[in-house]
Amino acid sequence: TQLLEQSPQFLSIQEGENLTVYCNSSSVFSSLQWYRQEPGEGPVLLVTVVTGGEVKKLKRLTFQFGDARKDSSLHITAAQPGDTGLYLCAGLMDSNYQLIWGAGTKLIIKP
Amino acid sequence: NAGVTQTPKFRILKIGQSMTLQCTQDMNHNYMYWYRQDPGMGLKLIYYSVGAGITDKGEVPNGYNVSRSTTEDFPLRLELAAPSQTSVYFCASSYSRPSGDTQYFGPGTRLTVL
């Protein structure tokens, strides 16, 4: 069974701080997606990374796909309360076109 | 566009009862998916469909059934509900397969089986 591990599981920091969350696997993925989920809602796609070593930026969020396409990171600069949510990574297996999901990082940004 | 809609939002079932979770999308998407999300766990794919009339099992299909008679609708049927099926269920859709396309999620159905 493929496994995507996210760390940390929970992070609570002050507004203005920087943070990084990680998504790691022993499997190779053809692409990897990051989602944010608010309470009582479904996940919303933030970004898809496809190429090993790829870096994508979305305002204060920076996403990186590992060179070997087994891991990814999400870095948030100067976190704001609006960044609060559950961050999920999901890797796509080429073999069956199914997404394998991590358990998520619950992020709380305190004003 | 309403996107992906799910009904009901909440439901409590007794063990052994059955129910259908409804999912409708108005984006003319070919692909539709059913996931369950348990606390502290990632989303698990139950069933998916690549078009009307075509369905296939995901990672955790036991205890569930689906049908796809139209492009818009993808209901999930629970037969003989069990406490292990207590979860939040999400329906999602995408225009094409996930590798290059966004999955759009509904708001979820929170199901409790007692």
JSON list of C-alpha atoms in Angstrom, two decimals:
[
{"chain": "A", "resi": 1, "resn": "THR", "atom": "CA", "xyz": [0.00, 0.00, 0.00]},
{"chain": "A", "resi": 2, "resn": "GLN", "atom": "CA", "xyz": [1.40, 3.35, -1.04]},
{"chain": "A", "resi": 3, "resn": "LEU", "atom": "CA", "xyz": [1.69, 5.87, 1.74]},
{"chain": "A", "resi": 4, "resn": "LEU", "atom": "CA", "xyz": [2.03, 9.61, 1.80]},
{"chain": "A", "resi": 5, "resn": "GLU", "atom": "CA", "xyz": [3.15, 10.95, 5.15]},
{"chain": "A", "resi": 6, "resn": "GLN", "atom": "CA", "xyz": [2.60, 14.55, 6.07]},
{"chain": "A", "resi": 7, "resn": "SER", "atom": "CA", "xyz": [4.42, 16.37, 8.84]},
{"chain": "A", "resi": 8, "resn": "PRO", "atom": "CA", "xyz": [3.78, 17.95, 11.15]},
{"chain": "A", "resi": 9, "resn": "GLN", "atom": "CA", "xyz": [0.24, 16.74, 11.81]},
{"chain": "A", "resi": 10, "resn": "PHE", "atom": "CA", "xyz": [-0.57, 19.93, 13.67]},
{"chain": "A", "resi": 11, "resn": "LEU", "atom": "CA", "xyz": [1.07, 23.37, 13.75]},
{"chain": "A", "resi": 12, "resn": "SER", "atom": "CA", "xyz": [0.01, 26.46, 15.64]},
{"chain": "A", "resi": 13, "resn": "ILE", "atom": "CA", "xyz": [2.06, 29.62, 15.15]},
{"chain": "A", "resi": 14, "resn": "GLN", "atom": "CA", "xyz": [1.78, 33.39, 15.47]},
{"chain": "A", "resi": 15, "resn": "GLU", "atom": "CA", "xyz": [0.86, 35.66, 12.61]},
{"chain": "A", "resi": 16, "resn": "GLY", "atom": "CA", "xyz": [3.95, 36.80, 10.70]},
{"chain": "A", "resi": 17, "resn": "GLU", "atom": "CA", "xyz": [6.02, 33.65, 11.25]},
{"chain": "A", "resi": 18, "resn": "ASN", "atom": "CA", "xyz": [7.25, 31.37, 8.49]},
{"chain": "A", "resi": 19, "resn": "LEU", "atom": "CA", "xyz": [6.52, 27.66, 8.30]},
{"chain": "A", "resi": 20, "resn": "THR", "atom": "CA", "xyz": [7.14, 24.60, 6.19]},
{"chain": "A", "resi": 21, "resn": "VAL", "atom": "CA", "xyz": [5.06, 21.45, 5.94]},
{"chain": "A", "resi": 22, "resn": "TYR", "atom": "CA", "xyz": [6.24, 18.25, 4.33]},
{"chain": "A", "resi": 23, "resn": "CYS", "atom": "CA", "xyz": [4.80, 15.43, 2.30]},
{"chain": "A", "resi": 24, "resn": "ASN", "atom": "CA", "xyz": [6.96, 12.33, 1.97]},
{"chain": "A", "resi": 25, "resn": "SER", "atom": "CA", "xyz": [6.68, 8.92, 0.35]},
{"chain": "A", "resi": 26, "resn": "SER", "atom": "CA", "xyz": [8.78, 5.99, -0.74]},
{"chain": "A", "resi": 27, "resn": "SER", "atom": "CA", "xyz": [6.81, 5.89, -3.99]},
{"chain": "A", "resi": 28, "resn": "VAL", "atom": "CA", "xyz": [7.38, 7.93, -7.11]},
{"chain": "A", "resi": 29, "resn": "PHE", "atom": "CA", "xyz": [4.48, 10.05, -8.28]},
{"chain": "A", "resi": 30, "resn": "SER", "atom": "CA", "xyz": [3.83, 11.43, -11.73]},
{"chain": "A", "resi": 31, "resn": "SER", "atom": "CA", "xyz": [2.48, 14.59, -10.13]},
{"chain": "A", "resi": 32, "resn": "LEU", "atom": "CA", "xyz": [1.58, 15.91, -6.72]},
{"chain": "A", "resi": 33, "resn": "GLN", "atom": "CA", "xyz": [-1.18, 18.24, -5.66]},
{"chain": "A", "resi": 34, "resn": "TRP", "atom": "CA", "xyz": [-1.69, 20.42, -2.60]},
{"chain": "A", "resi": 35, "resn": "TYR", "atom": "CA", "xyz": [-5.17, 21.23, -1.32]},
{"chain": "A", "resi": 36, "resn": "ARG", "atom": "CA", "xyz": [-6.53, 23.36, 1.49]},
{"chain": "A", "resi": 37, "resn": "GLN", "atom": "CA", "xyz": [-9.66, 22.35, 3.33]},
{"chain": "A", "resi": 38, "resn": "GLU", "atom": "CA", "xyz": [-11.78, 24.58, 5.55]},
{"chain": "A", "resi": 39, "resn": "PRO", "atom": "CA", "xyz": [-14.02, 23.08, 8.27]},
{"chain": "A", "resi": 40, "resn": "GLY", "atom": "CA", "xyz": [-17.29, 21.76, 6.83]},
{"chain": "A", "resi": 41, "resn": "GLU", "atom": "CA", "xyz": [-16.10, 22.07, 3.24]},
{"chain": "A", "resi": 42, "resn": "GLY", "atom": "CA", "xyz": [-14.39, 19.95, 0.63]},
{"chain": "A", "resi": 43, "resn": "PRO", "atom": "CA", "xyz": [-10.70, 20.35, -0.29]},
{"chain": "A", "resi": 44, "resn": "VAL", "atom": "CA", "xyz": [-9.79, 23.07, -2.76]},
{"chain": "A", "resi": 45, "resn": "LEU", "atom": "CA", "xyz": [-6.83, 22.63, -5.10]},
{"chain": "A", "resi": 46, "resn": "LEU", "atom": "CA", "xyz": [-3.95, 25.07, -4.54]},
{"chain": "A", "resi": 47, "resn": "VAL", "atom": "CA", "xyz": [-1.32, 23.78, -6.96]},
{"chain": "A", "resi": 48, "resn": "THR", "atom": "CA", "xyz": [-0.12, 20.82, -9.02]},
{"chain": "A", "resi": 49, "resn": "VAL", "atom": "CA", "xyz": [3.60, 20.09, -9.42]},
{"chain": "A", "resi": 50, "resn": "VAL", "atom": "CA", "xyz": [4.70, 17.74, -12.15]},
{"chain": "A", "resi": 51, "resn": "THR", "atom": "CA", "xyz": [8.44, 17.96, -12.82]},
{"chain": "A", "resi": 52, "resn": "GLY", "atom": "CA", "xyz": [11.09, 16.81, -10.34]},
{"chain": "A", "resi": 53, "resn": "GLY", "atom": "CA", "xyz": [12.60, 19.87, -8.67]},
{"chain": "A", "resi": 54, "resn": "GLU", "atom": "CA", "xyz": [9.74, 22.10, -9.77]},
{"chain": "A", "resi": 55, "resn": "VAL", "atom": "CA", "xyz": [8.98, 25.15, -7.66]},
{"chain": "A", "resi": 56, "resn": "LYS", "atom": "CA", "xyz": [5.68, 27.01, -7.84]},
{"chain": "A", "resi": 57, "resn": "LYS", "atom": "CA", "xyz": [4.68, 30.14, -6.00]},
{"chain": "A", "resi": 58, "resn": "LEU", "atom": "CA", "xyz": [1.21, 31.27, -5.06]},
{"chain": "A", "resi": 59, "resn": "LYS", "atom": "CA", "xyz": [1.58, 34.67, -3.35]},
{"chain": "A", "resi": 60, "resn": "ARG", "atom": "CA", "xyz": [3.18, 33.82, 0.03]},
{"chain": "A", "resi": 61, "resn": "LEU", "atom": "CA", "xyz": [3.01, 30.06, -0.56]},
{"chain": "A", "resi": 62, "resn": "THR", "atom": "CA", "xyz": [5.92, 28.22, -2.18]},
{"chain": "A", "resi": 63, "resn": "PHE", "atom": "CA", "xyz": [5.54, 24.62, -3.29]},
{"chain": "A", "resi": 64, "resn": "GLN", "atom": "CA", "xyz": [8.44, 22.35, -4.25]},
{"chain": "A", "resi": 65, "resn": "PHE", "atom": "CA", "xyz": [8.44, 18.88, -5.77]},
{"chain": "A", "resi": 66, "resn": "GLY", "atom": "CA", "xyz": [11.44, 16.73, -4.84]},
{"chain": "A", "resi": 67, "resn": "ASP", "atom": "CA", "xyz": [13.99, 15.86, -7.52]},
{"chain": "A", "resi": 68, "resn": "ALA", "atom": "CA", "xyz": [13.04, 12.19, -7.31]},
{"chain": "A", "resi": 69, "resn": "ARG", "atom": "CA", "xyz": [9.30, 13.01, -7.29]},
{"chain": "A", "resi": 70, "resn": "LYS", "atom": "CA", "xyz": [8.82, 11.21, -3.97]},
{"chain": "A", "resi": 71, "resn": "ASP", "atom": "CA", "xyz": [8.32, 14.21, -1.73]},
{"chain": "A", "resi": 72, "resn": "SER", "atom": "CA", "xyz": [7.10, 17.78, -1.65]},
{"chain": "A", "resi": 73, "resn": "SER", "atom": "CA", "xyz": [7.08, 20.77, 0.65]},
{"chain": "A", "resi": 74, "resn": "LEU", "atom": "CA", "xyz": [4.89, 23.78, 1.21]},
{"chain": "A", "resi": 75, "resn": "HIS", "atom": "CA", "xyz": [6.48, 26.90, 2.66]},
{"chain": "A", "resi": 76, "resn": "ILE", "atom": "CA", "xyz": [4.39, 29.83, 3.88]},
{"chain": "A", "resi": 77, "resn": "THR", "atom": "CA", "xyz": [6.06, 33.18, 4.41]},
{"chain": "A", "resi": 78, "resn": "ALA", "atom": "CA", "xyz": [4.64, 35.67, 6.92]},
{"chain": "A", "resi": 79, "resn": "ALA", "atom": "CA", "xyz": [1.66, 33.50, 7.78]},
{"chain": "A", "resi": 80, "resn": "GLN", "atom": "CA", "xyz": [-1.70, 35.20, 8.23]},
{"chain": "A", "resi": 81, "resn": "PRO", "atom": "CA", "xyz": [-4.87, 34.06, 10.07]},
{"chain": "A", "resi": 82, "resn": "GLY", "atom": "CA", "xyz": [-6.50, 33.49, 6.68]},
{"chain": "A", "resi": 83, "resn": "ASP", "atom": "CA", "xyz": [-3.97, 30.70, 6.05]},
{"chain": "A", "resi": 84, "resn": "THR", "atom": "CA", "xyz": [-5.59, 28.64, 8.80]},
{"chain": "A", "resi": 85, "resn": "GLY", "atom": "CA", "xyz": [-6.89, 25.32, 7.53]},
{"chain": "A", "resi": 86, "resn": "LEU", "atom": "CA", "xyz": [-6.10, 21.68, 6.81]},
{"chain": "A", "resi": 87, "resn": "TYR", "atom": "CA", "xyz": [-3.42, 21.29, 4.14]},
{"chain": "A", "resi": 88, "resn": "LEU", "atom": "CA", "xyz": [-3.53, 18.03, 2.21]},
{"chain": "A", "resi": 89, "resn": "CYS", "atom": "CA", "xyz": [-1.09, 16.63, -0.31]},
{"chain": "A", "resi": 90, "resn": "ALA", "atom": "CA", "xyz": [-2.12, 14.04, -2.87]},
{"chain": "A", "resi": 91, "resn": "GLY", "atom": "CA", "xyz": [0.15, 12.11, -5.22]},
{"chain": "A", "resi": 92, "resn": "LEU", "atom": "CA", "xyz": [-0.95, 10.70, -8.55]},
{"chain": "A", "resi": 93, "resn": "MET", "atom": "CA", "xyz": [-0.01, 7.14, -9.39]},
{"chain": "A", "resi": 94, "resn": "ASP", "atom": "CA", "xyz": [0.50, 6.66, -13.11]},
{"chain": "A", "resi": 95, "resn": "SER", "atom": "CA", "xyz": [-0.46, 3.01, -12.82]},
{"chain": "A", "resi": 96, "resn": "ASN", "atom": "CA", "xyz": [-4.11, 3.63, -12.03]},
{"chain": "A", "resi": 97, "resn": "TYR", "atom": "CA", "xyz": [-4.64, 7.40, -12.28]},
{"chain": "A", "resi": 98, "resn": "GLN", "atom": "CA", "xyz": [-5.76, 7.48, -8.65]},
{"chain": "A", "resi": 99, "resn": "LEU", "atom": "CA", "xyz": [-4.74, 10.06, -6.09]},
{"chain": "A", "resi": 100, "resn": "ILE", "atom": "CA", "xyz": [-3.07, 8.86, -2.90]},
{"chain": "A", "resi": 101, "resn": "TRP", "atom": "CA", "xyz": [-3.77, 11.28, -0.07]},
{"chain": "A", "resi": 102, "resn": "GLY", "atom": "CA", "xyz": [-1.79, 12.30, 2.94]},
{"chain": "A", "resi": 103, "resn": "ALA", "atom": "CA", "xyz": [-3.56, 12.68, 6.31]},
{"chain": "A", "resi": 104, "resn": "GLY", "atom": "CA", "xyz": [-3.06, 16.43, 6.31]},
{"chain": "A", "resi": 105, "resn": "THR", "atom": "CA", "xyz": [-1.42, 19.15, 8.37]},
{"chain": "A", "resi": 106, "resn": "LYS", "atom": "CA", "xyz": [-3.79, 21.19, 10.51]},
{"chain": "A", "resi": 107, "resn": "LEU", "atom": "CA", "xyz": [-2.47, 24.73, 10.56]},
{"chain": "A", "resi": 108, "resn": "ILE", "atom": "CA", "xyz": [-3.62, 27.45, 12.95]},
{"chain": "A", "resi": 109, "resn": "ILE", "atom": "CA", "xyz": [-2.33, 30.99, 12.62]},
{"chain": "A", "resi": 110, "resn": "LYS", "atom": "CA", "xyz": [-2.99, 33.07, 15.71]},
{"chain": "A", "resi": 111, "resn": "PRO", "atom": "CA", "xyz": [-3.46, 36.83, 15.35]},
{"chain": "B", "resi": 1, "resn": "ASN", "atom": "CA", "xyz": [-22.76, 27.18, -11.75]},
{"chain": "B", "resi": 2, "resn": "ALA", "atom": "CA", "xyz": [-23.45, 25.39, -8.49]},
{"chain": "B", "resi": 3, "resn": "GLY", "atom": "CA", "xyz": [-20.39, 23.13, -8.98]},
{"chain": "B", "resi": 4, "resn": "VAL", "atom": "CA", "xyz": [-20.66, 19.85, -7.06]},
{"chain": "B", "resi": 5, "resn": "THR", "atom": "CA", "xyz": [-23.64, 19.49, -4.75]},
{"chain": "B", "resi": 6, "resn": "GLN", "atom": "CA", "xyz": [-24.20, 16.75, -2.20]},
{"chain": "B", "resi": 7, "resn": "THR", "atom": "CA", "xyz": [-27.23, 15.77, -0.17]},
{"chain": "B", "resi": 8, "resn": "PRO", "atom": "CA", "xyz": [-27.84, 15.30, 2.66]},
{"chain": "B", "resi": 9, "resn": "LYS", "atom": "CA", "xyz": [-25.29, 17.28, 4.70]},
{"chain": "B", "resi": 10, "resn": "PHE", "atom": "CA", "xyz": [-25.79, 15.16, 7.79]},
{"chain": "B", "resi": 11, "resn": "ARG", "atom": "CA", "xyz": [-27.36, 11.77, 8.44]},
{"chain": "B", "resi": 12, "resn": "ILE", "atom": "CA", "xyz": [-27.58, 9.32, 11.32]},
{"chain": "B", "resi": 13, "resn": "LEU", "atom": "CA", "xyz": [-28.25, 5.69, 10.46]},
{"chain": "B", "resi": 14, "resn": "LYS", "atom": "CA", "xyz": [-28.88, 2.64, 12.57]},
{"chain": "B", "resi": 15, "resn": "ILE", "atom": "CA", "xyz": [-26.81, -0.47, 11.96]},
{"chain": "B", "resi": 16, "resn": "GLY", "atom": "CA", "xyz": [-28.25, -2.44, 9.05]},
{"chain": "B", "resi": 17, "resn": "GLN", "atom": "CA", "xyz": [-30.13, 0.46, 7.48]},
{"chain": "B", "resi": 18, "resn": "SER", "atom": "CA", "xyz": [-29.41, 1.56, 3.93]},
{"chain": "B", "resi": 19, "resn": "MET", "atom": "CA", "xyz": [-29.24, 4.96, 2.26]},
{"chain": "B", "resi": 20, "resn": "THR", "atom": "CA", "xyz": [-28.14, 6.76, -0.86]},
{"chain": "B", "resi": 21, "resn": "LEU", "atom": "CA", "xyz": [-25.83, 9.75, -0.83]},
{"chain": "B", "resi": 22, "resn": "GLN", "atom": "CA", "xyz": [-26.61, 12.03, -3.73]},
{"chain": "B", "resi": 23, "resn": "CYS", "atom": "CA", "xyz": [-24.02, 13.87, -5.84]},
{"chain": "B", "resi": 24, "resn": "THR", "atom": "CA", "xyz": [-24.66, 16.16, -8.79]},
{"chain": "B", "resi": 25, "resn": "GLN", "atom": "CA", "xyz": [-22.28, 18.32, -10.83]},
{"chain": "B", "resi": 26, "resn": "ASP", "atom": "CA", "xyz": [-23.23, 20.92, -13.41]},
{"chain": "B", "resi": 27, "resn": "MET", "atom": "CA", "xyz": [-19.81, 21.40, -15.02]},
{"chain": "B", "resi": 28, "resn": "ASN", "atom": "CA", "xyz": [-20.22, 18.66, -17.65]},
{"chain": "B", "resi": 29, "resn": "HIS", "atom": "CA", "xyz": [-17.28, 16.79, -16.14]},
{"chain": "B", "resi": 30, "resn": "ASN", "atom": "CA", "xyz": [-16.55, 13.27, -17.34]},
{"chain": "B", "resi": 31, "resn": "TYR", "atom": "CA", "xyz": [-14.83, 12.00, -14.19]},
{"chain": "B", "resi": 32, "resn": "MET", "atom": "CA", "xyz": [-16.56, 11.69, -10.84]},
{"chain": "B", "resi": 33, "resn": "TYR", "atom": "CA", "xyz": [-15.29, 10.28, -7.56]},
{"chain": "B", "resi": 34, "resn": "TRP", "atom": "CA", "xyz": [-16.48, 9.27, -4.11]},
{"chain": "B", "resi": 35, "resn": "TYR", "atom": "CA", "xyz": [-14.10, 9.59, -1.17]},
{"chain": "B", "resi": 36, "resn": "ARG", "atom": "CA", "xyz": [-14.41, 9.06, 2.54]},
{"chain": "B", "resi": 37, "resn": "GLN", "atom": "CA", "xyz": [-12.43, 11.09, 5.06]},
{"chain": "B", "resi": 38, "resn": "ASP", "atom": "CA", "xyz": [-11.84, 9.74, 8.55]},
{"chain": "B", "resi": 39, "resn": "PRO", "atom": "CA", "xyz": [-10.27, 11.81, 11.35]},
{"chain": "B", "resi": 40, "resn": "GLY", "atom": "CA", "xyz": [-6.49, 11.84, 11.11]},
{"chain": "B", "resi": 41, "resn": "MET", "atom": "CA", "xyz": [-6.55, 9.88, 7.86]},
{"chain": "B", "resi": 42, "resn": "GLY", "atom": "CA", "xyz": [-6.21, 10.89, 4.25]},
{"chain": "B", "resi": 43, "resn": "LEU", "atom": "CA", "xyz": [-9.07, 10.70, 1.82]},
{"chain": "B", "resi": 44, "resn": "LYS", "atom": "CA", "xyz": [-9.74, 7.19, 0.60]},
{"chain": "B", "resi": 45, "resn": "LEU", "atom": "CA", "xyz": [-11.21, 6.60, -2.85]},
{"chain": "B", "resi": 46, "resn": "ILE", "atom": "CA", "xyz": [-14.34, 4.43, -2.74]},
{"chain": "B", "resi": 47, "resn": "TYR", "atom": "CA", "xyz": [-15.48, 4.40, -6.37]},
{"chain": "B", "resi": 48, "resn": "TYR", "atom": "CA", "xyz": [-14.91, 6.49, -9.45]},
{"chain": "B", "resi": 49, "resn": "SER", "atom": "CA", "xyz": [-16.44, 6.90, -12.89]},
{"chain": "B", "resi": 50, "resn": "VAL", "atom": "CA", "xyz": [-14.86, 8.02, -16.14]},
{"chain": "B", "resi": 51, "resn": "GLY", "atom": "CA", "xyz": [-18.17, 8.66, -17.86]},
{"chain": "B", "resi": 52, "resn": "ALA", "atom": "CA", "xyz": [-21.84, 7.76, -17.93]},
{"chain": "B", "resi": 53, "resn": "GLY", "atom": "CA", "xyz": [-22.32, 4.03, -17.67]},
{"chain": "B", "resi": 54, "resn": "ILE", "atom": "CA", "xyz": [-18.76, 3.34, -16.52]},
{"chain": "B", "resi": 55, "resn": "THR", "atom": "CA", "xyz": [-17.76, 2.85, -12.89]},
{"chain": "B", "resi": 56, "resn": "ASP", "atom": "CA", "xyz": [-14.80, 1.24, -11.18]},
{"chain": "B", "resi": 57, "resn": "LYS", "atom": "CA", "xyz": [-13.67, 0.38, -7.68]},
{"chain": "B", "resi": 58, "resn": "GLY", "atom": "CA", "xyz": [-11.24, 2.50, -5.75]},
{"chain": "B", "resi": 59, "resn": "GLU", "atom": "CA", "xyz": [-9.23, 1.65, -2.67]},
{"chain": "B", "resi": 60, "resn": "VAL", "atom": "CA", "xyz": [-12.12, 0.92, -0.24]},
{"chain": "B", "resi": 61, "resn": "PRO", "atom": "CA", "xyz": [-15.24, -0.18, -2.18]},
{"chain": "B", "resi": 62, "resn": "ASN", "atom": "CA", "xyz": [-16.58, -2.86, 0.19]},
{"chain": "B", "resi": 63, "resn": "GLY", "atom": "CA", "xyz": [-20.04, -2.05, 1.56]},
{"chain": "B", "resi": 64, "resn": "TYR", "atom": "CA", "xyz": [-20.79, 0.51, -1.14]},
{"chain": "B", "resi": 65, "resn": "ASN", "atom": "CA", "xyz": [-22.28, 0.61, -4.61]},
{"chain": "B", "resi": 66, "resn": "VAL", "atom": "CA", "xyz": [-22.49, 3.29, -7.27]},
{"chain": "B", "resi": 67, "resn": "SER", "atom": "CA", "xyz": [-24.17, 3.96, -10.57]},
{"chain": "B", "resi": 68, "resn": "ARG", "atom": "CA", "xyz": [-23.64, 6.59, -13.29]},
{"chain": "B", "resi": 69, "resn": "SER", "atom": "CA", "xyz": [-26.68, 6.75, -15.52]},
{"chain": "B", "resi": 70, "resn": "THR", "atom": "CA", "xyz": [-26.09, 10.40, -16.47]},
{"chain": "B", "resi": 71, "resn": "THR", "atom": "CA", "xyz": [-23.06, 12.68, -16.74]},
{"chain": "B", "resi": 72, "resn": "GLU", "atom": "CA", "xyz": [-24.38, 14.85, -13.93]},
{"chain": "B", "resi": 73, "resn": "ASP", "atom": "CA", "xyz": [-25.27, 12.34, -11.22]},
{"chain": "B", "resi": 74, "resn": "PHE", "atom": "CA", "xyz": [-23.17, 9.84, -9.29]},
{"chain": "B", "resi": 75, "resn": "PRO", "atom": "CA", "xyz": [-25.07, 8.44, -6.28]},
{"chain": "B", "resi": 76, "resn": "LEU", "atom": "CA", "xyz": [-23.37, 6.31, -3.63]},
{"chain": "B", "resi": 77, "resn": "ARG", "atom": "CA", "xyz": [-25.42, 3.54, -2.06]},
{"chain": "B", "resi": 78, "resn": "LEU", "atom": "CA", "xyz": [-24.74, 2.11, 1.38]},
{"chain": "B", "resi": 79, "resn": "GLU", "atom": "CA", "xyz": [-26.32, -1.27, 2.03]},
{"chain": "B", "resi": 80, "resn": "LEU", "atom": "CA", "xyz": [-26.45, -2.68, 5.56]},
{"chain": "B", "resi": 81, "resn": "ALA", "atom": "CA", "xyz": [-24.77, 0.27, 7.25]},
{"chain": "B", "resi": 82, "resn": "ALA", "atom": "CA", "xyz": [-22.04, -0.56, 9.78]},
{"chain": "B", "resi": 83, "resn": "PRO", "atom": "CA", "xyz": [-20.33, 1.62, 12.43]},
{"chain": "B", "resi": 84, "resn": "SER", "atom": "CA", "xyz": [-17.11, 1.40, 10.36]},
{"chain": "B", "resi": 85, "resn": "GLN", "atom": "CA", "xyz": [-18.87, 3.47, 7.70]},
{"chain": "B", "resi": 86, "resn": "THR", "atom": "CA", "xyz": [-19.14, 6.45, 10.04]},
{"chain": "B", "resi": 87, "resn": "SER", "atom": "CA", "xyz": [-17.20, 9.09, 8.13]},
{"chain": "B", "resi": 88, "resn": "VAL", "atom": "CA", "xyz": [-17.42, 12.24, 6.06]},
{"chain": "B", "resi": 89, "resn": "TYR", "atom": "CA", "xyz": [-18.12, 11.45, 2.41]},
{"chain": "B", "resi": 90, "resn": "PHE", "atom": "CA", "xyz": [-16.98, 13.71, -0.39]},
{"chain": "B", "resi": 91, "resn": "CYS", "atom": "CA", "xyz": [-17.98, 13.62, -4.01]},
{"chain": "B", "resi": 92, "resn": "ALA", "atom": "CA", "xyz": [-15.66, 15.21, -6.56]},
{"chain": "B", "resi": 93, "resn": "SER", "atom": "CA", "xyz": [-15.52, 15.71, -10.30]},
{"chain": "B", "resi": 94, "resn": "SER", "atom": "CA", "xyz": [-12.97, 16.61, -12.94]},
{"chain": "B", "resi": 95, "resn": "TYR", "atom": "CA", "xyz": [-13.10, 17.18, -16.69]},
{"chain": "B", "resi": 96, "resn": "SER", "atom": "CA", "xyz": [-10.36, 14.69, -17.38]},
{"chain": "B", "resi": 97, "resn": "ARG", "atom": "CA", "xyz": [-8.20, 12.31, -15.41]},
{"chain": "B", "resi": 98, "resn": "PRO", "atom": "CA", "xyz": [-6.49, 13.75, -12.31]},
{"chain": "B", "resi": 99, "resn": "SER", "atom": "CA", "xyz": [-2.99, 14.02, -13.74]},
{"chain": "B", "resi": 100, "resn": "GLY", "atom": "CA", "xyz": [-3.57, 17.31, -15.43]},
{"chain": "B", "resi": 101, "resn": "ASP", "atom": "CA", "xyz": [-6.88, 18.49, -14.14]},
{"chain": "B", "resi": 102, "resn": "THR", "atom": "CA", "xyz": [-8.44, 19.93, -11.02]},
{"chain": "B", "resi": 103, "resn": "GLN", "atom": "CA", "xyz": [-10.80, 17.87, -8.91]},
{"chain": "B", "resi": 104, "resn": "TYR", "atom": "CA", "xyz": [-13.72, 19.92, -7.61]},
{"chain": "B", "resi": 105, "resn": "PHE", "atom": "CA", "xyz": [-15.19, 18.74, -4.34]},
{"chain": "B", "resi": 106, "resn": "GLY", "atom": "CA", "xyz": [-18.65, 18.98, -2.90]},
{"chain": "B", "resi": 107, "resn": "PRO", "atom": "CA", "xyz": [-19.24, 20.15, 0.69]},
{"chain": "B", "resi": 108, "resn": "GLY", "atom": "CA", "xyz": [-19.47, 16.61, 2.06]},
{"chain": "B", "resi": 109, "resn": "THR", "atom": "CA", "xyz": [-22.00, 14.42, 3.85]},
{"chain": "B", "resi": 110, "resn": "ARG", "atom": "CA", "xyz": [-21.30, 13.64, 7.51]},
{"chain": "B", "resi": 111, "resn": "LEU", "atom": "CA", "xyz": [-22.64, 10.15, 8.23]},
{"chain": "B", "resi": 112, "resn": "THR", "atom": "CA", "xyz": [-22.89, 8.52, 11.63]},
{"chain": "B", "resi": 113, "resn": "VAL", "atom": "CA", "xyz": [-23.87, 4.87, 12.01]},
{"chain": "B", "resi": 114, "resn": "LEU", "atom": "CA", "xyz": [-25.02, 3.88, 15.49]}
]
